[in-house]
mmCIF file of N, CA and C in Angstrom:
data_model
loop_
_atom_site.group_PDB
_atom_site.id
_atom_site.type_symbol
_atom_site.label_atom_id
_atom_site.label_comp_id
_atom_site.label_asym_id
_atom_site.label_seq_id
_atom_site.Cartn_x
_atom_site.Cartn_y
_atom_site.Cartn_z
ATOM 1 N N UNK A 1 -8.090 -6.017 -17.916
ATOM 2 C CA UNK A 1 -9.547 -5.950 -18.043
ATOM 3 C C UNK A 1 -9.892 -5.111 -19.273
ATOM 4 N N UNK A 2 -10.861 -5.558 -20.045
ATOM 5 C CA UNK A 2 -11.269 -4.770 -21.196
ATOM 6 C C UNK A 2 -12.222 -3.653 -20.763
ATOM 7 N N UNK A 3 -12.446 -2.711 -21.649
ATOM 8 C CA UNK A 3 -13.267 -1.539 -21.317
ATOM 9 C C UNK A 3 -14.707 -1.920 -20.995
ATOM 10 N N UNK A 4 -15.258 -2.813 -21.778
ATOM 11 C CA UNK A 4 -16.653 -3.194 -21.554
ATOM 12 C C UNK A 4 -16.825 -3.819 -20.167
ATOM 13 N N UNK A 5 -15.898 -4.680 -19.786
ATOM 14 C CA UNK A 5 -15.969 -5.307 -18.469
ATOM 15 C C UNK A 5 -15.782 -4.264 -17.363
ATOM 16 N N UNK A 6 -14.879 -3.331 -17.586
ATOM 17 C CA UNK A 6 -14.664 -2.277 -16.586
ATOM 18 C C UNK A 6 -15.898 -1.427 -16.385
ATOM 19 N N UNK A 7 -16.539 -1.031 -17.472
ATOM 20 C CA UNK A 7 -17.759 -0.231 -17.373
ATOM 21 C C UNK A 7 -18.893 -1.063 -16.790
ATOM 22 N N UNK A 8 -18.953 -2.344 -17.134
ATOM 23 C CA UNK A 8 -19.993 -3.220 -16.584
ATOM 24 C C UNK A 8 -19.918 -3.240 -15.058
ATOM 25 N N UNK A 9 -18.721 -3.385 -14.520
ATOM 26 C CA UNK A 9 -18.565 -3.392 -13.069
ATOM 27 C C UNK A 9 -19.005 -2.085 -12.431
ATOM 28 N N UNK A 10 -18.622 -0.973 -13.028
ATOM 29 C CA UNK A 10 -19.030 0.339 -12.503
ATOM 30 C C UNK A 10 -20.538 0.525 -12.600
ATOM 31 N N UNK A 11 -21.109 0.119 -13.734
ATOM 32 C CA UNK A 11 -22.547 0.267 -13.940
ATOM 33 C C UNK A 11 -23.336 -0.552 -12.926
ATOM 34 N N UNK A 12 -22.907 -1.785 -12.711
ATOM 35 C CA UNK A 12 -23.592 -2.634 -11.725
ATOM 36 C C UNK A 12 -23.527 -2.012 -10.334
ATOM 37 N N UNK A 13 -22.374 -1.490 -9.970
ATOM 38 C CA UNK A 13 -22.229 -0.858 -8.657
ATOM 39 C C UNK A 13 -23.138 0.361 -8.535
ATOM 40 N N UNK A 14 -23.156 1.207 -9.556
ATOM 41 C CA UNK A 14 -24.000 2.406 -9.522
ATOM 42 C C UNK A 14 -25.478 2.046 -9.444
ATOM 43 N N UNK A 15 -25.898 1.104 -10.276
ATOM 44 C CA UNK A 15 -27.303 0.709 -10.280
ATOM 45 C C UNK A 15 -27.713 0.099 -8.946
ATOM 46 N N UNK A 16 -26.825 -0.684 -8.339
ATOM 47 C CA UNK A 16 -27.120 -1.290 -7.036
ATOM 48 C C UNK A 16 -27.222 -0.211 -5.962
ATOM 49 N N UNK A 17 -26.339 0.766 -5.988
ATOM 50 C CA UNK A 17 -26.395 1.841 -4.991
ATOM 51 C C UNK A 17 -27.681 2.644 -5.099
ATOM 52 N N UNK A 18 -28.133 2.885 -6.326
ATOM 53 C CA UNK A 18 -29.382 3.628 -6.514
ATOM 54 C C UNK A 18 -30.568 2.778 -6.064
ATOM 55 N N UNK A 19 -30.587 1.502 -6.470
ATOM 56 C CA UNK A 19 -31.674 0.606 -6.052
ATOM 57 C C UNK A 19 -31.721 0.451 -4.537
ATOM 58 N N UNK A 20 -30.552 0.360 -3.913
ATOM 59 C CA UNK A 20 -30.468 0.170 -2.463
ATOM 60 C C UNK A 20 -30.579 1.454 -1.672
ATOM 61 N N UNK A 21 -30.803 2.557 -2.360
ATOM 62 C CA UNK A 21 -30.962 3.879 -1.737
ATOM 63 C C UNK A 21 -29.712 4.344 -0.988
ATOM 64 N N UNK A 22 -28.569 3.774 -1.333
ATOM 65 C CA UNK A 22 -27.306 4.277 -0.818
ATOM 66 C C UNK A 22 -26.969 5.577 -1.530
ATOM 67 N N UNK A 23 -27.392 5.669 -2.774
ATOM 68 C CA UNK A 23 -27.130 6.840 -3.608
ATOM 69 C C UNK A 23 -28.458 7.418 -4.064
ATOM 70 N N UNK A 24 -28.750 8.592 -3.571
ATOM 71 C CA UNK A 24 -29.948 9.324 -3.991
ATOM 72 C C UNK A 24 -29.495 10.482 -4.865
ATOM 73 N N UNK A 25 -29.803 10.410 -6.148
ATOM 74 C CA UNK A 25 -29.395 11.482 -7.052
ATOM 75 C C UNK A 25 -30.194 12.747 -6.779
ATOM 76 N N UNK A 26 -29.488 13.853 -6.655
ATOM 77 C CA UNK A 26 -30.139 15.157 -6.532
ATOM 78 C C UNK A 26 -30.781 15.494 -7.878
ATOM 79 N N UNK A 27 -31.805 16.318 -7.873
ATOM 80 C CA UNK A 27 -32.446 16.688 -9.148
ATOM 81 C C UNK A 27 -31.458 17.232 -10.183
ATOM 82 N N UNK A 28 -30.525 18.051 -9.760
ATOM 83 C CA UNK A 28 -29.539 18.603 -10.704
ATOM 84 C C UNK A 28 -28.647 17.495 -11.276
ATOM 85 N N UNK A 29 -28.299 16.503 -10.445
ATOM 86 C CA UNK A 29 -27.499 15.378 -10.916
ATOM 87 C C UNK A 29 -28.277 14.535 -11.921
ATOM 88 N N UNK A 30 -29.575 14.384 -11.693
ATOM 89 C CA UNK A 30 -30.410 13.646 -12.644
ATOM 90 C C UNK A 30 -30.401 14.314 -14.015
ATOM 91 N N UNK A 31 -30.459 15.636 -14.018
ATOM 92 C CA UNK A 31 -30.444 16.378 -15.280
ATOM 93 C C UNK A 31 -29.120 16.156 -16.003
ATOM 94 N N UNK A 32 -28.008 16.268 -15.280
ATOM 95 C CA UNK A 32 -26.684 16.078 -15.883
ATOM 96 C C UNK A 32 -26.529 14.647 -16.399
ATOM 97 N N UNK A 33 -26.903 13.673 -15.588
ATOM 98 C CA UNK A 33 -26.769 12.262 -15.989
ATOM 99 C C UNK A 33 -27.663 11.942 -17.181
ATOM 100 N N UNK A 34 -28.859 12.484 -17.193
ATOM 101 C CA UNK A 34 -29.786 12.243 -18.301
ATOM 102 C C UNK A 34 -29.260 12.861 -19.595
ATOM 103 N N UNK A 35 -28.733 14.066 -19.510
ATOM 104 C CA UNK A 35 -28.154 14.709 -20.694
ATOM 105 C C UNK A 35 -26.934 13.935 -21.185
ATOM 106 N N UNK A 36 -26.102 13.484 -20.257
ATOM 107 C CA UNK A 36 -24.932 12.698 -20.645
ATOM 108 C C UNK A 36 -25.359 11.418 -21.358
ATOM 109 N N UNK A 37 -26.387 10.750 -20.834
ATOM 110 C CA UNK A 37 -26.881 9.524 -21.475
ATOM 111 C C UNK A 37 -27.357 9.815 -22.896
ATOM 112 N N UNK A 38 -28.111 10.889 -23.073
ATOM 113 C CA UNK A 38 -28.609 11.245 -24.405
ATOM 114 C C UNK A 38 -27.457 11.594 -25.345
ATOM 115 N N UNK A 39 -26.477 12.327 -24.837
ATOM 116 C CA UNK A 39 -25.341 12.726 -25.675
ATOM 117 C C UNK A 39 -24.456 11.534 -26.028
ATOM 118 N N UNK A 40 -24.315 10.572 -25.116
ATOM 119 C CA UNK A 40 -23.561 9.349 -25.426
ATOM 120 C C UNK A 40 -24.275 8.554 -26.513
ATOM 121 N N UNK A 41 -25.596 8.498 -26.409
ATOM 122 C CA UNK A 41 -26.399 7.794 -27.409
ATOM 123 C C UNK A 41 -26.210 8.420 -28.792
ATOM 124 N N UNK A 42 -26.143 9.738 -28.837
ATOM 125 C CA UNK A 42 -25.933 10.452 -30.097
ATOM 126 C C UNK A 42 -24.519 10.233 -30.624
ATOM 127 N N UNK A 43 -23.538 10.221 -29.729
ATOM 128 C CA UNK A 43 -22.131 10.115 -30.144
ATOM 129 C C UNK A 43 -21.798 8.763 -30.745
ATOM 130 N N UNK A 44 -22.237 7.696 -30.115
ATOM 131 C CA UNK A 44 -21.867 6.346 -30.553
ATOM 132 C C UNK A 44 -23.140 5.598 -30.920
ATOM 133 N N UNK A 45 -23.259 5.309 -32.196
ATOM 134 C CA UNK A 45 -24.455 4.649 -32.697
ATOM 135 C C UNK A 45 -24.456 3.155 -32.471
ATOM 136 N N UNK A 46 -25.471 2.483 -32.991
ATOM 137 C CA UNK A 46 -25.581 1.026 -32.852
ATOM 138 C C UNK A 46 -24.385 0.320 -33.497
ATOM 139 N N UNK A 47 -24.089 -0.894 -33.030
ATOM 140 C CA UNK A 47 -22.923 -1.619 -33.555
ATOM 141 C C UNK A 47 -22.870 -1.712 -35.076
ATOM 142 N N UNK A 48 -23.990 -2.014 -35.721
ATOM 143 C CA UNK A 48 -23.957 -2.165 -37.181
ATOM 144 C C UNK A 48 -23.623 -0.844 -37.879
ATOM 145 N N UNK A 49 -23.991 0.266 -37.287
ATOM 146 C CA UNK A 49 -23.662 1.574 -37.851
ATOM 147 C C UNK A 49 -22.191 1.884 -37.608
ATOM 148 N N UNK A 50 -21.735 1.663 -36.386
ATOM 149 C CA UNK A 50 -20.342 1.956 -36.039
ATOM 150 C C UNK A 50 -19.381 1.130 -36.881
ATOM 151 N N UNK A 51 -19.664 -0.155 -37.017
ATOM 152 C CA UNK A 51 -18.762 -1.048 -37.748
ATOM 153 C C UNK A 51 -18.630 -0.674 -39.220
ATOM 154 N N UNK A 52 -19.626 -0.004 -39.770
ATOM 155 C CA UNK A 52 -19.590 0.401 -41.173
ATOM 156 C C UNK A 52 -18.765 1.675 -41.398
ATOM 157 N N UNK A 53 -18.449 2.369 -40.327
ATOM 158 C CA UNK A 53 -17.703 3.627 -40.445
ATOM 159 C C UNK A 53 -16.210 3.381 -40.611
ATOM 160 N N UNK A 54 -15.521 4.299 -41.276
ATOM 161 C CA UNK A 54 -14.064 4.209 -41.317
ATOM 162 C C UNK A 54 -13.498 4.403 -39.906
ATOM 163 N N UNK A 55 -12.324 3.865 -39.679
ATOM 164 C CA UNK A 55 -11.708 3.933 -38.343
ATOM 165 C C UNK A 55 -11.601 5.360 -37.828
ATOM 166 N N UNK A 56 -11.276 6.303 -38.677
ATOM 167 C CA UNK A 56 -11.109 7.684 -38.220
ATOM 168 C C UNK A 56 -12.430 8.239 -37.670
ATOM 169 N N UNK A 57 -13.551 7.877 -38.264
ATOM 170 C CA UNK A 57 -14.851 8.336 -37.756
ATOM 171 C C UNK A 57 -15.239 7.603 -36.479
ATOM 172 N N UNK A 58 -14.908 6.327 -36.385
ATOM 173 C CA UNK A 58 -15.191 5.587 -35.145
ATOM 174 C C UNK A 58 -14.427 6.225 -33.987
ATOM 175 N N UNK A 59 -13.171 6.539 -34.227
ATOM 176 C CA UNK A 59 -12.348 7.155 -33.188
ATOM 177 C C UNK A 59 -12.880 8.537 -32.835
ATOM 178 N N UNK A 60 -13.292 9.292 -33.822
ATOM 179 C CA UNK A 60 -13.866 10.614 -33.575
ATOM 180 C C UNK A 60 -15.083 10.512 -32.656
ATOM 181 N N UNK A 61 -15.953 9.548 -32.924
ATOM 182 C CA UNK A 61 -17.159 9.382 -32.104
ATOM 183 C C UNK A 61 -16.819 8.937 -30.675
ATOM 184 N N UNK A 62 -15.815 8.085 -30.544
ATOM 185 C CA UNK A 62 -15.395 7.669 -29.197
ATOM 186 C C UNK A 62 -14.810 8.846 -28.431
ATOM 187 N N UNK A 63 -14.044 9.678 -29.097
ATOM 188 C CA UNK A 63 -13.494 10.868 -28.433
ATOM 189 C C UNK A 63 -14.609 11.838 -28.062
ATOM 190 N N UNK A 64 -15.627 11.922 -28.916
ATOM 191 C CA UNK A 64 -16.780 12.760 -28.590
ATOM 192 C C UNK A 64 -17.464 12.246 -27.321
ATOM 193 N N UNK A 65 -17.569 10.940 -27.190
ATOM 194 C CA UNK A 65 -18.166 10.358 -25.980
ATOM 195 C C UNK A 65 -17.338 10.717 -24.743
ATOM 196 N N UNK A 66 -16.021 10.689 -24.865
ATOM 197 C CA UNK A 66 -15.176 11.090 -23.743
ATOM 198 C C UNK A 66 -15.381 12.571 -23.415
ATOM 199 N N UNK A 67 -15.575 13.396 -24.423
ATOM 200 C CA UNK A 67 -15.845 14.813 -24.191
ATOM 201 C C UNK A 67 -17.171 14.996 -23.440
ATOM 202 N N UNK A 68 -18.166 14.201 -23.804
ATOM 203 C CA UNK A 68 -19.458 14.239 -23.102
ATOM 204 C C UNK A 68 -19.239 13.957 -21.615
ATOM 205 N N UNK A 69 -18.451 12.937 -21.316
ATOM 206 C CA UNK A 69 -18.184 12.585 -19.921
ATOM 207 C C UNK A 69 -17.421 13.683 -19.206
ATOM 208 N N UNK A 70 -16.452 14.279 -19.869
ATOM 209 C CA UNK A 70 -15.664 15.354 -19.250
ATOM 210 C C UNK A 70 -16.542 16.552 -18.920
ATOM 211 N N UNK A 71 -17.427 16.900 -19.824
ATOM 212 C CA UNK A 71 -18.323 18.041 -19.583
ATOM 213 C C UNK A 71 -19.267 17.736 -18.426
ATOM 214 N N UNK A 72 -19.826 16.546 -18.405
ATOM 215 C CA UNK A 72 -20.716 16.163 -17.304
ATOM 216 C C UNK A 72 -19.958 16.152 -15.981
ATOM 217 N N UNK A 73 -18.780 15.594 -15.993
ATOM 218 C CA UNK A 73 -17.965 15.493 -14.784
ATOM 219 C C UNK A 73 -17.624 16.871 -14.218
ATOM 220 N N UNK A 74 -17.430 17.831 -15.088
ATOM 221 C CA UNK A 74 -17.045 19.174 -14.652
ATOM 222 C C UNK A 74 -18.135 19.871 -13.838
ATOM 223 N N UNK A 75 -19.364 19.406 -13.937
ATOM 224 C CA UNK A 75 -20.463 20.131 -13.284
ATOM 225 C C UNK A 75 -21.114 19.372 -12.127
ATOM 226 N N UNK A 76 -20.507 18.274 -11.678
ATOM 227 C CA UNK A 76 -21.105 17.502 -10.588
ATOM 228 C C UNK A 76 -20.078 17.219 -9.503
ATOM 229 N N UNK A 77 -20.583 16.756 -8.378
ATOM 230 C CA UNK A 77 -19.748 16.392 -7.234
ATOM 231 C C UNK A 77 -20.280 15.093 -6.648
ATOM 232 N N UNK A 78 -19.560 14.548 -5.699
ATOM 233 C CA UNK A 78 -20.023 13.359 -4.992
ATOM 234 C C UNK A 78 -20.055 12.120 -5.857
ATOM 235 N N UNK A 79 -21.015 11.253 -5.573
ATOM 236 C CA UNK A 79 -21.060 9.936 -6.223
ATOM 237 C C UNK A 79 -21.146 10.001 -7.742
ATOM 238 N N UNK A 80 -21.906 10.940 -8.282
ATOM 239 C CA UNK A 80 -21.994 11.020 -9.740
ATOM 240 C C UNK A 80 -20.628 11.391 -10.322
ATOM 241 N N UNK A 81 -19.921 12.293 -9.689
ATOM 242 C CA UNK A 81 -18.575 12.649 -10.152
ATOM 243 C C UNK A 81 -17.639 11.448 -10.049
ATOM 244 N N UNK A 82 -17.753 10.704 -8.969
ATOM 245 C CA UNK A 82 -16.893 9.530 -8.794
ATOM 246 C C UNK A 82 -17.184 8.494 -9.876
ATOM 247 N N UNK A 83 -18.466 8.279 -10.149
ATOM 248 C CA UNK A 83 -18.875 7.316 -11.172
ATOM 249 C C UNK A 83 -18.382 7.749 -12.557
ATOM 250 N N UNK A 84 -18.634 9.006 -12.906
ATOM 251 C CA UNK A 84 -18.204 9.496 -14.213
ATOM 252 C C UNK A 84 -16.685 9.530 -14.336
ATOM 253 N N UNK A 85 -16.005 9.886 -13.256
ATOM 254 C CA UNK A 85 -14.544 9.895 -13.268
ATOM 255 C C UNK A 85 -13.971 8.503 -13.473
ATOM 256 N N UNK A 86 -14.535 7.535 -12.778
ATOM 257 C CA UNK A 86 -14.072 6.154 -12.930
ATOM 258 C C UNK A 86 -14.350 5.641 -14.346
ATOM 259 N N UNK A 87 -15.512 5.988 -14.890
ATOM 260 C CA UNK A 87 -15.846 5.569 -16.254
ATOM 261 C C UNK A 87 -14.888 6.203 -17.265
ATOM 262 N N UNK A 88 -14.561 7.455 -17.060
ATOM 263 C CA UNK A 88 -13.617 8.139 -17.942
ATOM 264 C C UNK A 88 -12.247 7.479 -17.881
ATOM 265 N N UNK A 89 -11.837 7.082 -16.691
ATOM 266 C CA UNK A 89 -10.547 6.407 -16.537
ATOM 267 C C UNK A 89 -10.535 5.080 -17.293
ATOM 268 N N UNK A 90 -11.616 4.324 -17.203
ATOM 269 C CA UNK A 90 -11.703 3.048 -17.926
ATOM 270 C C UNK A 90 -11.593 3.280 -19.435
ATOM 271 N N UNK A 91 -12.193 4.354 -19.917
ATOM 272 C CA UNK A 91 -12.219 4.638 -21.351
ATOM 273 C C UNK A 91 -11.006 5.429 -21.846
ATOM 274 N N UNK A 92 -10.131 5.841 -20.940
ATOM 275 C CA UNK A 92 -8.981 6.687 -21.286
ATOM 276 C C UNK A 92 -8.064 6.110 -22.370
ATOM 277 N N UNK A 93 -7.901 4.792 -22.507
ATOM 278 C CA UNK A 93 -7.033 4.302 -23.585
ATOM 279 C C UNK A 93 -7.413 4.813 -24.978
ATOM 280 N N UNK A 94 -8.667 5.170 -25.172
ATOM 281 C CA UNK A 94 -9.110 5.717 -26.454
ATOM 282 C C UNK A 94 -8.267 6.946 -26.820
ATOM 283 N N UNK A 95 -7.833 7.687 -25.825
ATOM 284 C CA UNK A 95 -7.061 8.901 -26.076
ATOM 285 C C UNK A 95 -5.678 8.610 -26.635
ATOM 286 N N UNK A 96 -5.243 7.368 -26.555
ATOM 287 C CA UNK A 96 -3.923 6.983 -27.057
ATOM 288 C C UNK A 96 -4.001 6.262 -28.397
ATOM 289 N N UNK A 97 -5.187 6.204 -28.963
ATOM 290 C CA UNK A 97 -5.360 5.537 -30.242
ATOM 291 C C UNK A 97 -5.226 6.530 -31.385
ATOM 292 N N UNK A 98 -4.789 6.029 -32.527
ATOM 293 C CA UNK A 98 -4.780 6.823 -33.742
ATOM 294 C C UNK A 98 -5.402 5.985 -34.855
ATOM 295 N N UNK A 99 -6.025 6.657 -35.780
ATOM 296 C CA UNK A 99 -6.642 5.964 -36.906
ATOM 297 C C UNK A 99 -5.878 6.232 -38.204
ATOM 298 N N UNK A 100 -4.953 7.153 -38.160
ATOM 299 C CA UNK A 100 -4.180 7.491 -39.345
ATOM 300 C C UNK A 100 -2.799 6.858 -39.273
ATOM 301 N N UNK A 101 -2.237 6.511 -40.428
ATOM 302 C CA UNK A 101 -0.888 5.931 -40.420
ATOM 303 C C UNK A 101 0.148 6.993 -40.067
ATOM 304 N N UNK A 102 1.264 6.559 -39.518
ATOM 305 C CA UNK A 102 2.359 7.457 -39.182
ATOM 306 C C UNK A 102 3.224 7.617 -40.425
ATOM 307 N N UNK A 103 3.389 8.834 -40.838
ATOM 308 C CA UNK A 103 4.214 9.105 -42.017
ATOM 309 C C UNK A 103 5.475 9.828 -41.567
ATOM 310 N N UNK A 104 6.417 9.054 -41.034
ATOM 311 C CA UNK A 104 7.664 9.640 -40.543
ATOM 312 C C UNK A 104 7.440 10.413 -39.255
ATOM 313 N N UNK A 105 8.472 10.569 -38.511
ATOM 314 C CA UNK A 105 8.359 11.334 -37.276
ATOM 315 C C UNK A 105 7.661 10.578 -36.169
ATOM 316 N N UNK A 106 7.300 11.309 -35.168
ATOM 317 C CA UNK A 106 6.708 10.747 -33.964
ATOM 318 C C UNK A 106 5.191 10.632 -34.082
ATOM 319 N N UNK A 107 4.648 9.647 -33.405
ATOM 320 C CA UNK A 107 3.189 9.486 -33.310
ATOM 321 C C UNK A 107 2.734 9.795 -31.893
ATOM 322 N N UNK A 108 3.612 10.422 -31.092
ATOM 323 C CA UNK A 108 3.289 10.847 -29.735
ATOM 324 C C UNK A 108 2.807 9.714 -28.846
ATOM 325 N N UNK A 109 3.340 8.528 -29.084
ATOM 326 C CA UNK A 109 3.002 7.378 -28.253
ATOM 327 C C UNK A 109 1.658 6.744 -28.557
ATOM 328 N N UNK A 110 1.042 7.129 -29.655
ATOM 329 C CA UNK A 110 -0.256 6.551 -29.998
ATOM 330 C C UNK A 110 -0.083 5.190 -30.645
ATOM 331 N N UNK A 111 -1.161 4.425 -30.629
ATOM 332 C CA UNK A 111 -1.173 3.125 -31.284
ATOM 333 C C UNK A 111 -2.424 3.020 -32.147
ATOM 334 N N UNK A 112 -2.335 2.217 -33.176
ATOM 335 C CA UNK A 112 -3.505 1.966 -34.023
ATOM 336 C C UNK A 112 -4.395 0.941 -33.324
ATOM 337 N N UNK A 113 -5.653 1.286 -33.170
ATOM 338 C CA UNK A 113 -6.600 0.376 -32.515
ATOM 339 C C UNK A 113 -7.088 -0.680 -33.501
ATOM 340 N N UNK A 114 -7.399 -1.842 -32.971
ATOM 341 C CA UNK A 114 -7.945 -2.922 -33.779
ATOM 342 C C UNK A 114 -9.467 -2.781 -33.868
ATOM 343 N N UNK A 115 -10.088 -3.425 -34.837
ATOM 344 C CA UNK A 115 -11.553 -3.407 -34.893
ATOM 345 C C UNK A 115 -12.185 -3.929 -33.589
ATOM 346 N N UNK A 116 -11.557 -4.923 -32.959
ATOM 347 C CA UNK A 116 -12.078 -5.444 -31.695
ATOM 348 C C UNK A 116 -11.991 -4.401 -30.586
ATOM 349 N N UNK A 117 -10.923 -3.626 -30.562
ATOM 350 C CA UNK A 117 -10.797 -2.574 -29.557
ATOM 351 C C UNK A 117 -11.865 -1.504 -29.754
ATOM 352 N N UNK A 118 -12.117 -1.149 -31.013
ATOM 353 C CA UNK A 118 -13.203 -0.196 -31.278
ATOM 354 C C UNK A 118 -14.535 -0.747 -30.784
ATOM 355 N N UNK A 119 -14.811 -1.999 -31.107
ATOM 356 C CA UNK A 119 -16.078 -2.615 -30.700
ATOM 357 C C UNK A 119 -16.194 -2.684 -29.183
ATOM 358 N N UNK A 120 -15.092 -2.982 -28.505
ATOM 359 C CA UNK A 120 -15.091 -3.040 -27.044
ATOM 360 C C UNK A 120 -15.406 -1.668 -26.454
ATOM 361 N N UNK A 121 -14.757 -0.642 -26.956
ATOM 362 C CA UNK A 121 -14.991 0.716 -26.443
ATOM 363 C C UNK A 121 -16.421 1.172 -26.731
ATOM 364 N N UNK A 122 -16.902 0.868 -27.915
ATOM 365 C CA UNK A 122 -18.275 1.247 -28.270
ATOM 366 C C UNK A 122 -19.288 0.508 -27.405
ATOM 367 N N UNK A 123 -19.043 -0.765 -27.152
ATOM 368 C CA UNK A 123 -19.917 -1.523 -26.255
ATOM 369 C C UNK A 123 -19.901 -0.954 -24.848
ATOM 370 N N UNK A 124 -18.740 -0.511 -24.406
ATOM 371 C CA UNK A 124 -18.626 0.108 -23.082
ATOM 372 C C UNK A 124 -19.438 1.398 -23.017
ATOM 373 N N UNK A 125 -19.396 2.182 -24.073
ATOM 374 C CA UNK A 125 -20.181 3.426 -24.120
ATOM 375 C C UNK A 125 -21.669 3.102 -24.074
ATOM 376 N N UNK A 126 -22.101 2.083 -24.815
ATOM 377 C CA UNK A 126 -23.521 1.699 -24.788
ATOM 378 C C UNK A 126 -23.950 1.279 -23.386
ATOM 379 N N UNK A 127 -23.101 0.520 -22.707
ATOM 380 C CA UNK A 127 -23.445 0.069 -21.354
ATOM 381 C C UNK A 127 -23.485 1.244 -20.383
ATOM 382 N N UNK A 128 -22.559 2.175 -20.543
ATOM 383 C CA UNK A 128 -22.540 3.362 -19.690
ATOM 384 C C UNK A 128 -23.793 4.204 -19.929
ATOM 385 N N UNK A 129 -24.170 4.350 -21.179
ATOM 386 C CA UNK A 129 -25.374 5.112 -21.509
ATOM 387 C C UNK A 129 -26.603 4.462 -20.872
ATOM 388 N N UNK A 130 -26.676 3.156 -20.946
ATOM 389 C CA UNK A 130 -27.806 2.435 -20.348
ATOM 390 C C UNK A 130 -27.826 2.612 -18.828
ATOM 391 N N UNK A 131 -26.669 2.561 -18.207
ATOM 392 C CA UNK A 131 -26.593 2.736 -16.751
ATOM 393 C C UNK A 131 -27.034 4.134 -16.356
ATOM 394 N N UNK A 132 -26.583 5.138 -17.077
ATOM 395 C CA UNK A 132 -27.001 6.515 -16.762
ATOM 396 C C UNK A 132 -28.505 6.670 -16.929
ATOM 397 N N UNK A 133 -29.057 6.043 -17.934
ATOM 398 C CA UNK A 133 -30.502 6.096 -18.129
ATOM 399 C C UNK A 133 -31.222 5.424 -16.961
ATOM 400 N N UNK A 134 -30.727 4.250 -16.542
ATOM 401 C CA UNK A 134 -31.367 3.526 -15.432
ATOM 402 C C UNK A 134 -31.306 4.305 -14.129
ATOM 403 N N UNK A 135 -30.158 4.878 -13.827
ATOM 404 C CA UNK A 135 -30.048 5.547 -12.521
ATOM 405 C C UNK A 135 -30.847 6.850 -12.481
ATOM 406 N N UNK A 136 -31.156 7.407 -13.637
ATOM 407 C CA UNK A 136 -31.954 8.639 -13.622
ATOM 408 C C UNK A 136 -33.457 8.348 -13.621
ATOM 409 N N UNK A 137 -33.832 7.115 -13.893
ATOM 410 C CA UNK A 137 -35.257 6.775 -13.924
ATOM 411 C C UNK A 137 -35.677 5.893 -12.761
ATOM 412 N N UNK A 138 -34.731 5.556 -11.893
ATOM 413 C CA UNK A 138 -35.048 4.702 -10.744
ATOM 414 C C UNK A 138 -35.550 5.531 -9.588
#
């Protein structure tokens, strides 16, 4: 499964739980989710902007998005933690990517990501940001 599809499934489940009142976000969770959505929006720009960046900057922004999720995850419990944890797991392959060539020696198991992989991860971040925005305004 690609990252965008994985996040899509999680987002649909979260949005359905909020709409169906299975998941009622506490006020503190709304603040964390809203901040995470804003920070994800800042980290990963629109597709035309991202595609124009060098690979090293695209990877930097994707790692920043993962940091946003880690910080949010550290301060919540229950369903929001489960949602953010699952989203982080879907996006975890980004941590194994490198944008620089290997010049002798070990690359610590990293692989060079393709432009399609970058676009997939960036699309997943956009969908996650949209889901966080929806669940905090429902």
